[in-house]
Structure formats: structure tokens, C-alpha cells
Short mmCIF file of C-alpha atoms in Angstrom, two decimals:
data_model
loop_
_atom_site.label_atom_id
_atom_site.label_comp_id
_atom_site.label_asym_id
_atom_site.label_seq_id
_atom_site.Cartn_x
_atom_site.Cartn_y
_atom_site.Cartn_z
CA UNK A 666 110.27 -55.32 -99.83
CA UNK A 667 106.69 -55.64 -98.61
CA UNK A 668 106.47 -59.40 -99.19
CA UNK A 669 109.64 -59.86 -97.12
CA UNK A 670 108.34 -57.62 -94.30
CA UNK A 671 105.09 -59.58 -94.27
CA UNK A 672 106.99 -62.85 -94.08
CA UNK A 673 109.14 -61.60 -91.19
CA UNK A 674 106.16 -60.39 -89.17
CA UNK A 675 104.24 -63.66 -89.57
CA UNK A 676 107.11 -65.98 -88.72
CA UNK A 677 107.01 -67.53 -85.26
CA UNK A 678 110.18 -67.22 -83.22
CA UNK A 679 111.93 -70.55 -83.05
CA UNK A 680 113.60 -71.90 -79.94
CA UNK A 681 117.18 -73.10 -80.10
CA UNK A 682 117.56 -76.87 -80.45
CA UNK A 683 117.59 -78.73 -77.10
CA UNK A 684 115.79 -76.05 -75.07
CA UNK A 685 112.96 -77.20 -72.72
CA UNK A 686 109.62 -75.59 -73.36
CA UNK A 687 108.34 -73.65 -70.34
CA UNK A 688 105.29 -74.89 -68.41
CA UNK A 689 102.54 -72.45 -67.70
CA UNK A 690 99.46 -72.39 -65.45
CA UNK A 691 96.30 -71.82 -67.44
CA UNK A 692 93.90 -69.08 -66.47
CA UNK A 693 91.01 -71.55 -66.48
CA UNK A 694 91.41 -75.10 -65.21
CA UNK A 695 90.21 -78.01 -67.30
CA UNK A 696 87.20 -79.99 -66.18
CA UNK A 697 89.26 -82.74 -64.56
CA UNK A 698 91.49 -80.39 -62.54
CA UNK A 699 88.47 -78.31 -61.55
CA UNK A 700 86.73 -81.42 -60.25
CA UNK A 701 89.86 -82.63 -58.39
CA UNK A 702 90.71 -79.14 -57.06
CA UNK A 703 94.34 -79.17 -58.29
CA UNK A 704 96.47 -76.85 -60.41
CA UNK A 705 96.07 -77.23 -64.15
CA UNK A 706 99.53 -77.11 -65.79
CA UNK A 707 100.14 -77.57 -69.53
CA UNK A 708 103.19 -77.37 -71.76
CA UNK A 709 102.91 -74.82 -74.53
CA UNK A 710 102.17 -77.27 -77.36
CA UNK A 711 100.56 -80.02 -75.26
CA UNK A 712 96.97 -81.03 -75.85
CA UNK A 713 96.52 -82.34 -72.32
CA UNK A 714 97.52 -81.06 -68.89
CA UNK A 715 99.92 -83.04 -66.72
CA UNK A 716 97.20 -84.05 -64.23
CA UNK A 717 94.93 -85.54 -66.90
CA UNK A 718 97.91 -87.32 -68.46
CA UNK A 719 98.77 -88.93 -65.13
CA UNK A 720 95.15 -90.01 -64.63
CA UNK A 721 94.90 -91.10 -68.29
CA UNK A 722 91.78 -89.01 -68.75
CA UNK A 723 90.70 -86.73 -71.62
CA UNK A 724 91.52 -83.10 -70.93
CA UNK A 725 88.35 -81.15 -71.70
CA UNK A 726 86.91 -77.71 -70.95
CA UNK A 727 83.24 -78.04 -71.73
CA UNK A 728 81.65 -76.85 -68.46
CA UNK A 729 79.86 -73.48 -68.64
CA UNK A 730 82.08 -70.49 -68.01
CA UNK A 731 80.97 -68.43 -65.05
CA UNK A 732 81.14 -64.69 -64.71
CA UNK A 733 83.91 -63.38 -62.46
CA UNK A 734 83.28 -60.89 -59.66
CA UNK A 735 80.29 -60.41 -57.35
CA UNK A 736 77.00 -61.95 -58.35
CA UNK A 737 74.40 -59.67 -59.87
CA UNK A 738 71.30 -59.53 -57.70
CA UNK A 739 68.16 -60.48 -59.58
CA UNK A 740 65.19 -58.13 -59.36
CA UNK A 741 61.69 -59.42 -60.02
CA UNK A 742 59.93 -57.49 -62.72
CA UNK A 743 56.63 -57.60 -60.83
CA UNK A 744 57.86 -55.91 -57.67
CA UNK A 745 57.82 -52.22 -56.94
CA UNK A 746 60.53 -50.27 -55.09
CA UNK A 747 58.49 -50.09 -51.90
CA UNK A 748 57.89 -53.88 -52.04
CA UNK A 749 61.59 -54.65 -52.46
CA UNK A 750 63.47 -53.08 -49.57
CA UNK A 751 67.22 -53.07 -49.41
CA UNK A 752 68.97 -56.17 -48.07
CA UNK A 753 69.24 -56.20 -44.29
CA UNK A 754 72.63 -57.89 -44.06
CA UNK A 755 75.93 -58.18 -45.88
CA UNK A 756 74.80 -61.56 -47.18
CA UNK A 757 72.27 -59.88 -49.49
CA UNK A 758 69.00 -61.29 -48.17
CA UNK A 759 66.12 -60.94 -50.58
CA UNK A 760 62.46 -60.85 -49.57
CA UNK A 761 60.81 -64.13 -50.68
CA UNK A 762 57.81 -63.86 -52.94
CA UNK A 763 55.56 -65.67 -50.45
CA UNK A 764 56.09 -62.82 -47.96
CA UNK A 765 53.69 -60.78 -50.13
CA UNK A 766 50.92 -63.42 -49.92
CA UNK A 767 47.46 -61.94 -49.22
CA UNK A 768 46.74 -64.98 -47.00
CA UNK A 769 49.19 -63.83 -44.30
CA UNK A 770 46.76 -61.65 -42.22
CA UNK A 771 44.15 -64.43 -42.04
CA UNK A 772 46.75 -67.08 -41.15
CA UNK A 773 48.20 -64.91 -38.39
CA UNK A 774 44.72 -64.41 -36.94
CA UNK A 775 44.23 -68.19 -37.03
CA UNK A 776 47.61 -68.62 -35.32
CA UNK A 777 46.60 -66.20 -32.58
CA UNK A 778 43.33 -67.99 -31.85
CA UNK A 779 44.40 -71.65 -32.19
CA UNK A 780 48.21 -71.94 -31.86
CA UNK A 781 49.12 -69.05 -29.56
CA UNK A 782 47.12 -70.17 -26.46
CA UNK A 783 49.47 -73.12 -25.85
CA UNK A 784 52.55 -71.61 -27.51
CA UNK A 785 52.66 -67.94 -26.36
CA UNK A 786 56.18 -67.35 -27.63
CA UNK A 787 55.20 -64.16 -29.48
CA UNK A 788 54.27 -60.96 -27.65
CA UNK A 789 51.24 -60.36 -29.81
CA UNK A 790 50.56 -56.58 -29.69
CA UNK A 791 54.07 -55.55 -30.71
CA UNK A 792 54.29 -58.44 -33.18
CA UNK A 793 51.18 -57.27 -35.05
CA UNK A 794 52.44 -53.70 -35.06
CA UNK A 795 55.53 -54.94 -36.86
CA UNK A 796 53.47 -56.91 -39.38
CA UNK A 797 51.18 -53.96 -40.11
CA UNK A 798 54.22 -51.72 -40.61
CA UNK A 799 55.66 -54.20 -43.12
CA UNK A 800 58.70 -55.00 -40.99
CA UNK A 801 58.74 -58.56 -42.40
CA UNK A 802 59.58 -57.01 -45.78
CA UNK A 803 62.65 -55.29 -44.35
CA UNK A 804 63.99 -57.57 -41.63
CA UNK A 805 65.17 -61.12 -42.35
CA UNK A 806 64.67 -62.43 -38.75
CA UNK A 807 61.20 -60.91 -38.46
CA UNK A 808 60.30 -62.29 -41.89
CA UNK A 809 61.39 -65.76 -40.69
CA UNK A 810 59.11 -65.40 -37.66
CA UNK A 811 56.08 -64.27 -39.68
CA UNK A 812 56.48 -66.98 -42.31
CA UNK A 813 57.08 -69.69 -39.70
CA UNK A 814 53.84 -68.66 -37.96
CA UNK A 815 52.06 -68.90 -41.31
CA UNK A 816 53.64 -72.30 -41.92
CA UNK A 817 52.23 -73.89 -38.75
CA UNK A 818 48.90 -72.03 -39.12
CA UNK A 819 48.42 -73.19 -42.72
CA UNK A 820 49.36 -76.78 -41.85
CA UNK A 821 46.96 -76.85 -38.88
CA UNK A 822 44.16 -75.10 -40.80
CA UNK A 823 44.39 -77.66 -43.60
CA UNK A 824 43.97 -80.47 -41.07
CA UNK A 825 41.34 -79.06 -38.71
CA UNK A 826 39.32 -76.61 -40.75
CA UNK A 827 38.01 -73.40 -39.23
CA UNK A 828 36.72 -75.06 -36.03
CA UNK A 829 35.81 -72.16 -33.71
CA UNK A 830 37.74 -69.51 -35.64
CA UNK A 831 35.94 -66.18 -35.13
CA UNK A 832 36.72 -63.12 -37.20
CA UNK A 833 34.70 -60.23 -38.55
CA UNK A 834 37.44 -59.53 -41.08
CA UNK A 835 38.69 -62.86 -42.43
CA UNK A 836 37.21 -66.11 -43.62
CA UNK A 837 39.35 -69.11 -42.66
CA UNK A 838 40.05 -70.64 -46.07
CA UNK A 839 42.62 -73.48 -45.98
CA UNK A 840 45.52 -72.54 -48.27
CA UNK A 841 46.79 -74.83 -50.98
CA UNK A 842 49.44 -77.42 -50.18
CA UNK A 843 51.89 -75.52 -52.38
CA UNK A 844 51.42 -72.29 -50.41
CA UNK A 845 51.78 -74.10 -47.09
CA UNK A 846 55.06 -75.67 -48.23
CA UNK A 847 56.23 -72.30 -49.60
CA UNK A 848 55.80 -70.69 -46.16
CA UNK A 849 57.72 -73.55 -44.56
CA UNK A 850 60.59 -73.43 -47.06
CA UNK A 851 60.91 -69.63 -47.06
CA UNK A 852 60.97 -69.51 -43.25
CA UNK A 853 63.64 -72.23 -43.20
CA UNK A 854 65.76 -70.34 -45.75
CA UNK A 855 65.53 -67.12 -43.73
CA UNK A 856 67.21 -68.71 -40.67
CA UNK A 857 70.96 -68.77 -41.31
CA UNK A 858 72.88 -71.04 -38.96
CA UNK A 859 76.38 -69.55 -39.08
CA UNK A 860 79.02 -69.54 -36.40
CA UNK A 861 79.84 -65.86 -36.98
CA UNK A 862 76.23 -64.67 -36.81
CA UNK A 863 74.57 -62.75 -34.00
CA UNK A 864 71.15 -64.32 -33.65
CA UNK A 865 67.90 -62.65 -32.59
CA UNK A 866 64.91 -63.68 -30.50
CA UNK A 867 62.80 -63.68 -33.68
CA UNK A 868 65.00 -66.43 -35.14
CA UNK A 869 64.65 -68.45 -31.93
CA UNK A 870 60.87 -68.12 -32.15
CA UNK A 871 60.91 -69.04 -35.84
CA UNK A 872 62.95 -72.19 -35.13
CA UNK A 873 60.41 -73.33 -32.54
CA UNK A 874 57.50 -72.57 -34.88
CA UNK A 875 59.14 -74.71 -37.55
CA UNK A 876 59.64 -77.43 -34.97
CA UNK A 877 55.90 -77.42 -34.26
CA UNK A 878 55.17 -77.39 -38.00
CA UNK A 879 57.28 -80.52 -38.44
CA UNK A 880 55.34 -82.27 -35.66
CA UNK A 881 52.12 -81.32 -37.41
CA UNK A 882 53.36 -82.76 -40.69
CA UNK A 883 54.98 -85.83 -39.16
CA UNK A 884 58.52 -84.84 -40.22
CA UNK A 885 60.19 -86.03 -37.03
CA UNK A 886 63.76 -85.88 -38.36
CA UNK A 887 63.44 -82.23 -39.33
CA UNK A 888 61.65 -81.63 -36.03
CA UNK A 889 64.77 -82.72 -34.14
CA UNK A 890 66.88 -80.49 -36.38
CA UNK A 891 64.96 -77.34 -35.52
CA UNK A 892 64.97 -78.09 -31.80
CA UNK A 893 68.74 -78.54 -32.09
CA UNK A 894 68.97 -75.29 -34.06
CA UNK A 895 67.15 -73.48 -31.27
CA UNK A 896 69.50 -74.99 -28.67
CA UNK A 897 72.53 -73.90 -30.69
CA UNK A 898 71.35 -70.31 -31.20
CA UNK A 899 70.23 -70.09 -27.58
CA UNK A 900 73.64 -71.22 -26.34
CA UNK A 901 75.45 -68.71 -28.58
CA UNK A 902 73.24 -65.91 -27.21
CA UNK A 903 73.47 -67.09 -23.56
CA UNK A 904 69.70 -66.98 -23.79
CA UNK A 905 69.16 -69.55 -21.06
CA UNK A 906 70.46 -67.23 -18.30
CA UNK A 907 68.41 -64.14 -17.48
CA UNK A 908 71.33 -62.51 -15.65
CA UNK A 909 73.21 -62.30 -18.98
CA UNK A 910 70.44 -60.56 -20.91
CA UNK A 911 70.87 -56.90 -21.96
CA UNK A 912 70.13 -54.51 -19.12
CA UNK A 913 68.04 -52.17 -21.28
CA UNK A 914 65.26 -54.65 -22.08
CA UNK A 915 61.72 -53.35 -21.67
CA UNK A 916 59.24 -55.16 -19.45
CA UNK A 917 57.45 -56.69 -22.44
CA UNK A 918 60.71 -57.84 -24.00
CA UNK A 919 61.79 -59.49 -20.74
CA UNK A 920 58.41 -61.22 -20.33
CA UNK A 921 58.53 -62.39 -23.94
CA UNK A 922 61.98 -63.90 -23.44
CA UNK A 923 60.87 -65.74 -20.32
CA UNK A 924 57.93 -67.26 -22.16
CA UNK A 925 60.17 -68.30 -25.02
CA UNK A 926 62.74 -70.03 -22.78
CA UNK A 927 60.14 -71.90 -20.75
CA UNK A 928 58.14 -72.95 -23.79
CA UNK A 929 61.32 -74.37 -25.33
CA UNK A 930 61.82 -76.29 -22.09
CA UNK A 931 58.24 -77.62 -22.16
CA UNK A 932 58.64 -78.66 -25.75
CA UNK A 933 61.96 -80.35 -25.14
CA UNK A 934 60.45 -82.54 -22.40
CA UNK A 935 57.45 -83.32 -24.60
CA UNK A 936 59.61 -84.40 -27.54
CA UNK A 937 61.85 -86.53 -25.31
CA UNK A 938 58.74 -88.39 -24.11
CA UNK A 939 56.97 -88.99 -27.42
CA UNK A 940 60.14 -89.95 -29.32
CA UNK A 941 62.12 -91.66 -26.52
CA UNK A 942 65.12 -89.47 -27.33
CA UNK A 943 67.57 -87.54 -25.11
CA UNK A 944 66.34 -84.36 -23.45
CA UNK A 945 67.73 -81.24 -25.15
CA UNK A 946 66.95 -78.75 -22.35
CA UNK A 947 66.82 -79.47 -18.63
CA UNK A 948 65.41 -77.49 -15.74
CA UNK A 949 68.87 -76.96 -14.26
CA UNK A 950 70.16 -75.63 -17.58
CA UNK A 951 67.96 -72.54 -17.50
CA UNK A 952 68.01 -69.59 -15.14
CA UNK A 953 64.95 -67.46 -15.84
CA UNK A 954 62.04 -66.33 -13.72
CA UNK A 955 58.48 -67.44 -14.34
CA UNK A 956 56.57 -65.00 -16.59
CA UNK A 957 54.08 -62.69 -14.92
CA UNK A 958 50.48 -63.95 -14.77
CA UNK A 959 49.39 -61.02 -16.93
CA UNK A 960 47.71 -60.77 -20.32
CA UNK A 961 49.69 -59.20 -23.18
CA UNK A 962 47.41 -56.19 -23.57
CA UNK A 963 47.48 -55.33 -19.85
CA UNK A 964 51.26 -55.63 -19.68
CA UNK A 965 51.68 -53.40 -22.72
CA UNK A 966 49.26 -50.82 -21.30
CA UNK A 967 51.28 -50.68 -18.06
CA UNK A 968 54.55 -50.30 -19.97
CA UNK A 969 53.21 -47.47 -22.12
CA UNK A 970 51.76 -45.66 -19.10
CA UNK A 971 48.14 -46.13 -20.11
CA UNK A 972 47.46 -48.16 -16.99
CA UNK A 973 48.77 -48.24 -13.44
CA UNK A 974 50.52 -51.39 -12.30
CA UNK A 975 48.44 -51.32 -9.13
CA UNK A 976 45.27 -51.88 -11.19
CA UNK A 977 46.41 -55.26 -12.54
CA UNK A 978 43.95 -57.91 -11.30
CA UNK A 979 44.91 -61.04 -9.38
CA UNK A 980 47.23 -63.13 -11.52
CA UNK A 981 45.13 -66.26 -11.06
CA UNK A 982 42.45 -64.65 -13.21
CA UNK A 983 44.78 -64.61 -16.21
CA UNK A 984 45.13 -67.49 -18.65
CA UNK A 985 48.91 -67.11 -18.24
CA UNK A 986 48.52 -68.45 -14.70
CA UNK A 987 47.31 -71.74 -16.19
CA UNK A 988 50.17 -71.79 -18.69
CA UNK A 989 52.72 -71.31 -15.90
CA UNK A 990 51.16 -74.20 -13.96
CA UNK A 991 51.63 -76.39 -17.04
CA UNK A 992 55.33 -75.46 -16.94
CA UNK A 993 55.51 -76.81 -13.39
CA UNK A 994 53.90 -80.03 -14.58
CA UNK A 995 56.64 -80.38 -17.18
CA UNK A 996 59.24 -79.90 -14.45
CA UNK A 997 57.75 -82.91 -12.65
CA UNK A 998 57.59 -84.81 -15.92
CA UNK A 999 61.29 -84.25 -16.60
CA UNK A 1000 62.35 -85.88 -13.33
CA UNK A 1001 59.77 -88.65 -13.64
CA UNK A 1002 61.07 -89.53 -17.11
CA UNK A 1003 64.65 -89.56 -15.81
CA UNK A 1004 63.70 -91.96 -13.05
CA UNK A 1005 61.66 -94.10 -15.44
CA UNK A 1006 64.66 -94.49 -17.75
CA UNK A 1007 66.97 -95.16 -14.82
CA UNK A 1008 64.65 -97.91 -13.59
CA UNK A 1009 64.83 -99.54 -17.02
CA UNK A 1010 68.58 -99.92 -16.72
CA UNK A 1011 69.20 -98.50 -20.16
CA UNK A 1012 72.62 -97.04 -19.25
CA UNK A 1013 75.51 -98.97 -20.87
CA UNK A 1014 77.52 -98.66 -17.65
CA UNK A 1015 76.67 -99.31 -14.01
CA UNK A 1016 79.62 -97.28 -12.73
CA UNK A 1017 77.45 -94.30 -11.76
CA UNK A 1018 74.52 -96.39 -10.54
CA UNK A 1019 75.16 -95.46 -6.87
CA UNK A 1020 74.84 -91.78 -7.80
CA UNK A 1021 71.31 -92.18 -9.21
CA UNK A 1022 68.80 -91.31 -6.52
CA UNK A 1023 65.41 -92.97 -6.55
CA UNK A 1024 62.44 -90.96 -5.44
CA UNK A 1025 59.42 -92.59 -3.92
CA UNK A 1026 56.28 -92.31 -6.01
CA UNK A 1027 54.52 -90.55 -3.14
CA UNK A 1028 56.74 -87.49 -3.70
CA UNK A 1029 55.41 -87.07 -7.24
CA UNK A 1030 51.85 -87.71 -6.05
CA UNK A 1031 52.19 -85.05 -3.35
CA UNK A 1032 53.54 -82.44 -5.77
CA UNK A 1033 50.83 -83.14 -8.33
CA UNK A 1034 48.09 -83.00 -5.69
CA UNK A 1035 49.36 -79.71 -4.34
CA UNK A 1036 49.55 -78.21 -7.83
CA UNK A 1037 46.02 -79.33 -8.67
CA UNK A 1038 44.57 -78.06 -5.39
CA UNK A 1039 46.16 -74.64 -5.98
CA UNK A 1040 44.54 -74.27 -9.41
CA UNK A 1041 41.87 -71.58 -9.76
CA UNK A 1042 38.31 -72.82 -10.41
CA UNK A 1043 38.41 -71.85 -14.09
CA UNK A 1044 41.29 -74.30 -14.70
CA UNK A 1045 39.15 -77.28 -13.68
CA UNK A 1046 36.12 -76.76 -15.89
CA UNK A 1047 35.13 -75.71 -19.42
CA UNK A 1048 33.30 -72.54 -20.35
CA UNK A 1049 30.58 -72.23 -22.96
CA UNK A 1050 32.34 -70.30 -25.71
CA UNK A 1051 29.11 -69.64 -27.60
CA UNK A 1052 28.37 -67.05 -24.92
CA UNK A 1053 31.84 -65.51 -24.80
CA UNK A 1054 34.45 -66.49 -27.46
CA UNK A 1055 37.23 -65.02 -25.32
CA UNK A 1056 36.91 -68.06 -23.03
CA UNK A 1057 38.58 -70.21 -25.67
CA UNK A 1058 42.03 -69.38 -24.39
CA UNK A 1059 41.03 -70.47 -20.87
CA UNK A 1060 39.63 -73.75 -22.17
CA UNK A 1061 42.89 -74.41 -23.97
CA UNK A 1062 44.79 -74.05 -20.68
CA UNK A 1063 42.36 -76.42 -18.95
CA UNK A 1064 42.88 -79.10 -21.61
CA UNK A 1065 46.65 -78.68 -21.49
CA UNK A 1066 46.78 -78.95 -17.69
CA UNK A 1067 44.46 -81.97 -17.64
CA UNK A 1068 46.37 -84.03 -20.20
CA UNK A 1069 49.83 -83.06 -18.94
CA UNK A 1070 48.90 -83.85 -15.33
CA UNK A 1071 47.56 -87.30 -16.22
CA UNK A 1072 50.66 -87.94 -18.30
CA UNK A 1073 52.83 -86.98 -15.31
CA UNK A 1074 50.83 -89.27 -13.04
CA UNK A 1075 51.24 -92.27 -15.33
CA UNK A 1076 54.96 -91.77 -15.90
CA UNK A 1077 55.68 -91.10 -12.22
CA UNK A 1078 53.68 -94.21 -11.33
CA UNK A 1079 55.78 -96.26 -13.76
CA UNK A 1080 59.06 -94.76 -12.60
CA UNK A 1081 59.18 -96.44 -9.21
CA UNK A 1082 57.36 -99.53 -7.98
CA UNK A 1083 55.02 -99.69 -10.95
CA UNK A 1084 52.18 -102.14 -10.88
CA UNK A 1085 49.96 -102.64 -13.87
CA UNK A 1086 46.87 -102.15 -11.71
CA UNK A 1087 48.00 -98.63 -10.79
CA UNK A 1088 48.77 -97.78 -14.40
CA UNK A 1089 45.37 -98.98 -15.56
CA UNK A 1090 43.62 -96.97 -12.86
CA UNK A 1091 45.40 -93.75 -13.85
CA UNK A 1092 44.85 -94.40 -17.56
CA UNK A 1093 41.14 -94.92 -16.94
CA UNK A 1094 41.04 -91.60 -15.10
CA UNK A 1095 42.67 -89.99 -18.14
CA UNK A 1096 40.05 -91.43 -20.49
CA UNK A 1097 37.27 -90.30 -18.14
CA UNK A 1098 38.80 -86.80 -18.12
CA UNK A 1099 39.08 -86.71 -21.91
CA UNK A 1100 35.41 -87.63 -22.11
CA UNK A 1101 34.67 -84.26 -20.44
CA UNK A 1102 36.74 -82.32 -22.98
CA UNK A 1103 34.83 -80.86 -25.93
CA UNK A 1104 36.22 -82.83 -28.87
CA UNK A 1105 36.83 -79.75 -30.95
CA UNK A 1106 39.60 -78.75 -28.52
CA UNK A 1107 41.30 -82.12 -28.95
CA UNK A 1108 41.08 -81.60 -32.70
CA UNK A 1109 42.39 -78.04 -32.38
CA UNK A 1110 45.42 -79.08 -30.31
CA UNK A 1111 45.74 -81.82 -32.88
CA UNK A 1112 48.85 -83.94 -33.39
CA UNK A 1113 50.44 -83.33 -29.94
CA UNK A 1114 47.40 -84.95 -28.29
CA UNK A 1115 47.60 -87.98 -30.56
CA UNK A 1116 51.26 -88.48 -29.77
CA UNK A 1117 50.52 -88.28 -26.04
CA UNK A 1118 47.75 -90.86 -26.27
CA UNK A 1119 49.97 -93.22 -28.23
CA UNK A 1120 52.77 -92.68 -25.69
CA UNK A 1121 50.52 -93.52 -22.73
CA UNK A 1122 49.25 -96.63 -24.51
CA UNK A 1123 52.84 -97.56 -25.20
CA UNK A 1124 53.80 -97.32 -21.54
CA UNK A 1125 50.87 -99.54 -20.53
CA UNK A 1126 51.70 -102.07 -23.22
CA UNK A 1127 55.41 -102.06 -22.41
CA UNK A 1128 54.97 -102.60 -18.68
CA UNK A 1129 52.26 -105.22 -18.95
CA UNK A 1130 53.68 -108.66 -18.26
CA UNK A 1131 52.34 -112.16 -18.26
CA UNK A 1132 52.42 -112.10 -14.45
CA UNK A 1133 49.57 -109.58 -14.37
CA UNK A 1134 46.16 -110.82 -13.32
CA UNK A 1135 43.48 -111.67 -15.83
CA UNK A 1136 41.39 -108.66 -14.75
CA UNK A 1137 44.38 -106.33 -15.13
CA UNK A 1138 45.14 -107.61 -18.62
CA UNK A 1139 41.54 -107.00 -19.63
CA UNK A 1140 41.79 -103.50 -18.12
CA UNK A 1141 44.89 -102.68 -20.16
CA UNK A 1142 43.20 -104.01 -23.28
CA UNK A 1143 40.09 -101.93 -22.56
CA UNK A 1144 42.04 -98.68 -22.04
CA UNK A 1145 44.03 -99.14 -25.24
CA UNK A 1146 40.81 -99.85 -27.16
CA UNK A 1147 39.26 -96.67 -25.73
CA UNK A 1148 42.27 -94.63 -26.87
CA UNK A 1149 42.10 -96.17 -30.32
CA UNK A 1150 38.36 -95.47 -30.51
CA UNK A 1151 38.93 -91.84 -29.52
CA UNK A 1152 41.48 -91.41 -32.29
CA UNK A 1153 39.05 -92.89 -34.80
CA UNK A 1154 36.35 -90.39 -33.77
CA UNK A 1155 38.79 -87.49 -34.02
CA UNK A 1156 39.85 -88.59 -37.47
CA UNK A 1157 36.26 -88.32 -38.62
CA UNK A 1158 36.21 -84.63 -37.62
CA UNK A 1159 39.06 -83.70 -39.95
CA UNK A 1160 38.73 -82.07 -43.32
CA UNK A 1161 41.86 -83.84 -44.56
CA UNK A 1162 43.30 -87.23 -43.71
CA UNK A 1163 45.91 -86.99 -40.99
CA UNK A 1164 48.80 -89.43 -41.10
CA UNK A 1165 49.65 -88.73 -37.45
CA UNK A 1166 46.34 -90.27 -36.35
CA UNK A 1167 47.06 -93.30 -38.50
CA UNK A 1168 50.51 -93.76 -36.94
CA UNK A 1169 49.18 -93.37 -33.39
CA UNK A 1170 46.32 -95.75 -34.13
CA UNK A 1171 48.73 -98.36 -35.53
CA UNK A 1172 50.92 -98.05 -32.42
CA UNK A 1173 47.96 -98.65 -30.10
CA UNK A 1174 46.78 -101.65 -32.12
CA UNK A 1175 50.27 -103.16 -31.87
CA UNK A 1176 50.32 -102.75 -28.10
CA UNK A 1177 46.84 -104.23 -27.82
CA UNK A 1178 48.00 -107.24 -29.82
CA UNK A 1179 50.98 -107.72 -27.51
CA UNK A 1180 48.68 -107.67 -24.48
CA UNK A 1181 46.45 -110.25 -26.18
CA UNK A 1182 49.34 -112.70 -26.10
CA UNK A 1183 49.20 -112.74 -22.30
CA UNK A 1184 45.43 -113.19 -22.02
CA UNK A 1185 44.55 -116.87 -21.59
#
């Protein structure tokens, strides 16, 4: 009968007495097992899994349930198909919103005029062709490079203002703090540090740009991270050895790589000095030739056949000649810093002490004198840029050579047989030289100059002892006061307050106070 059939179909099958109920693994782990990363096993009629019972915890499943399978890529409603190119890798890279910012062309022009002269890691003509073709909206590495350039340009522009920015197309308007941070974050996100990745030169350039950005902002911990990231990617690519580069590189690509390697070397020495940290890259670690003393446009014209190589003017007439001479100064600095640290006896072991060779100070002096005497006339003076704005890039090289050479003289003087009198004399020469530099260039170079001044003041303060003469102590005090005064004047030229100046100023005041303790 129907009632009986209904009763039979609704009855649950019963297990014989004494049988053990089977355990089963649930298709979705409880919250506790999910958190502990263990199997979630329950008996059929149990209200708690065995793991939660053993931990005496409630067995719950209240966390949100996630969708299985590949993630659905989100598409912004405001973008058009041509603005949202297909991902460029299997990881599904998506173009960041800030890559569409209308401020990018102006910031890149600012980068070219203010940042590029001392950091020529980008081959500018081909770089701008890529930007104009929208390559940064299709290529993750190139997008990282463009956004990293905008990150340092926006940070510097906010601190210095337009200065001597010249453009018939753009007005140098400092971007908001939010936009500057967005460039920085998006560029950071676009560099993927993975052991199974094949890196590109654009990512190496982007890492160094972010390193400079961190110096500008005073983020020294992140600064060390990006220098380490560059070192890691460079090692994976065998980028430090020119003999291992692809054989089909064009002339411009090879020159661009050489600049990139040697700038990373310069920057590594600089960071080791201002932060008293180990040197990431050493001269003997790299095997690349010096870049040609040729402007970007001339080199590109020769490569494309629009100009004969025989028509290239004397290399000493190019601003790249000055940049290459600065590289040689950093080579001297590297060895001077090594000897300075060796003379301090900072090594925890004296076992290798006999292997450390000391070089007489006269060797450094001879090398520096020879380098200075070989400089072309334009590298020893400053041009009036109101007559010809293209002279800016030459003036930048002159400032860089002047400050780096004086820094090398002070450190080499301290490295072997240092006397406070010698240090004071060199430091006074530095201050006299800086007095000849148009202040707007010191402001334009910005934070790196402030760190160098604080570092020189630190060396004088550290090596000044009570045994020094009264006149020498007054000389040290006077030099440190001059450096502090210079920083105060530079701070007044800024549109925004700059914490780096404050930190450098505080450092100099501390050293001056320490010297005061020795003055009777």
C-alpha cells in the first residue's frame, strides 16, 4: 500500500549492532583544520572533527567560501579595449591605473632634464619611442621602467620645484603626494622577483630608479632592498660580464648596458659611503668596457645610417666624457674606503691582516691629480645657461666631478696617515669649491649632495681627537658650521620641507658638539 511504500522509502538503513561507523574526509575543512593545515576527519554522526576534539576547540566553518578554479580577471568599467592590452605573461599582469596618468609626459621630460644627466641609465631616444607607442601599456618590464622614472621625477619635483625646467609643451606642476606614491607602488608591483623568471634590462633600470626614489624620500631600508634586488637580477642574467651578453645586441643596446652596469657600480660605492654598509658591487666584480663618449642622438644616428661614424666629434666634447671621469673617481673611492675601514681595525679577526696591503696616500693624490689635469676645460667651469639651456647637462657633470673628487681626496687622506690638519685643509677646499657652484644645481641634485656633506662632516668629527691643536679644532668647527649653514640656505630654496636636510643638519650639529668637548 502507498503508506507502506512511503514508510519504506523514508526509513534510514540501520547498521548491525556493534559495527564501527566509517570515518570520512570532508570536502571542506573546518576553520581549525584549515588554519593548522591538517586533514579534517569526522565520524558520520559526530559534531566535531578529530583534530578539534584533540585540541578541545569548537569545530566551526564560518569563514567565507571561496570559488574553486582559476580566478576571474577583473576588468575596469572605465577602460576601453585599446587601453587594456592582453597580459604579457602567464602570471596575468594587468596594467595599473596610474599608467594612464596624463602627468606622465611632463614627468618624463622633467626626468630627462634633471635626473638623467647624472643617472643616464636609459637610452633616451628609443625609450621615448616606446612611450609614445604605448609600449608601457603592453609590456610589464617597460611599464615598471616608465613608472619608476615618474616616481623619482615626481618626488624630486615636489621637493625642488621647477628650477630651470624648460619646455615649450609642459608646465612643471608638482603632482599630489597620492600620485607620487601611486607611481612608486605600481612600479614596485611590476617588478617580480622570482627565481624562475628571466629578467630584462628594463627591470634592472626600474630597480635602480626605485633605489634613487627611496634615497629622495629617506626610506633607507627600502633603498637597500632595491639595490639588493638589482644585484640579484644582475647575477641571474650574468649582466656584470660583457662577454656573456647576447651577440646580436645593437650598438645602442650595448652602450646602454655599459652605462647601466657602471652607474650601478657608482651608486653602490656611494651608498656604502653614506650609510657605512658593505659594498654590494666592486670594480673587480664587473667586466664591461667604458661607454663611448658620445651623445645619445649622435650614437643613434650612426646606428641608423643617418650619420657616418667618422663625423663623430672628439669624445671630450661630449658630456658623457665627464660622466665617465666620475666613474673613475668612484673607482678610486672604492679602494680608499676599503683602506679607511682597514685602518680602523673593524674586522673581527686579525688572521688575514698580513694580506691587507696599505697604499701610501701619495698614490691616491697622484691618480686624482692626473684625472683632474686630463679633464677638458668645460669640466672645470660653469656655463651661463640663460644663453644656452643645453649647457645644463655639462654643468651637472662639473658639479658631480667636483664633489666626488673632493670626497675622494678627504677619504683617501683619512685612509692612511691621516692628520686633522690635512682633513681640514681639504674640507675647506671643498667648501670653497661649493661656493662657486650655482646653488640651484645643488638643489637640483638634492638629497645625494646633503648626504655627502653630512658624511664629510662625520669623517672630520670622527677623526678629530683631543690631541689636535687648538687652531685645528677651531678649523674643524668652522668647516662643520659652514656645511650646516649651506644646508640651511638650501632648505630655504625648497618648495616643500625636506627631511633629508634636517637629518644631515642634525648630524653635523652633533659632530660640532663633539668637537666642542675638545676645545679648551
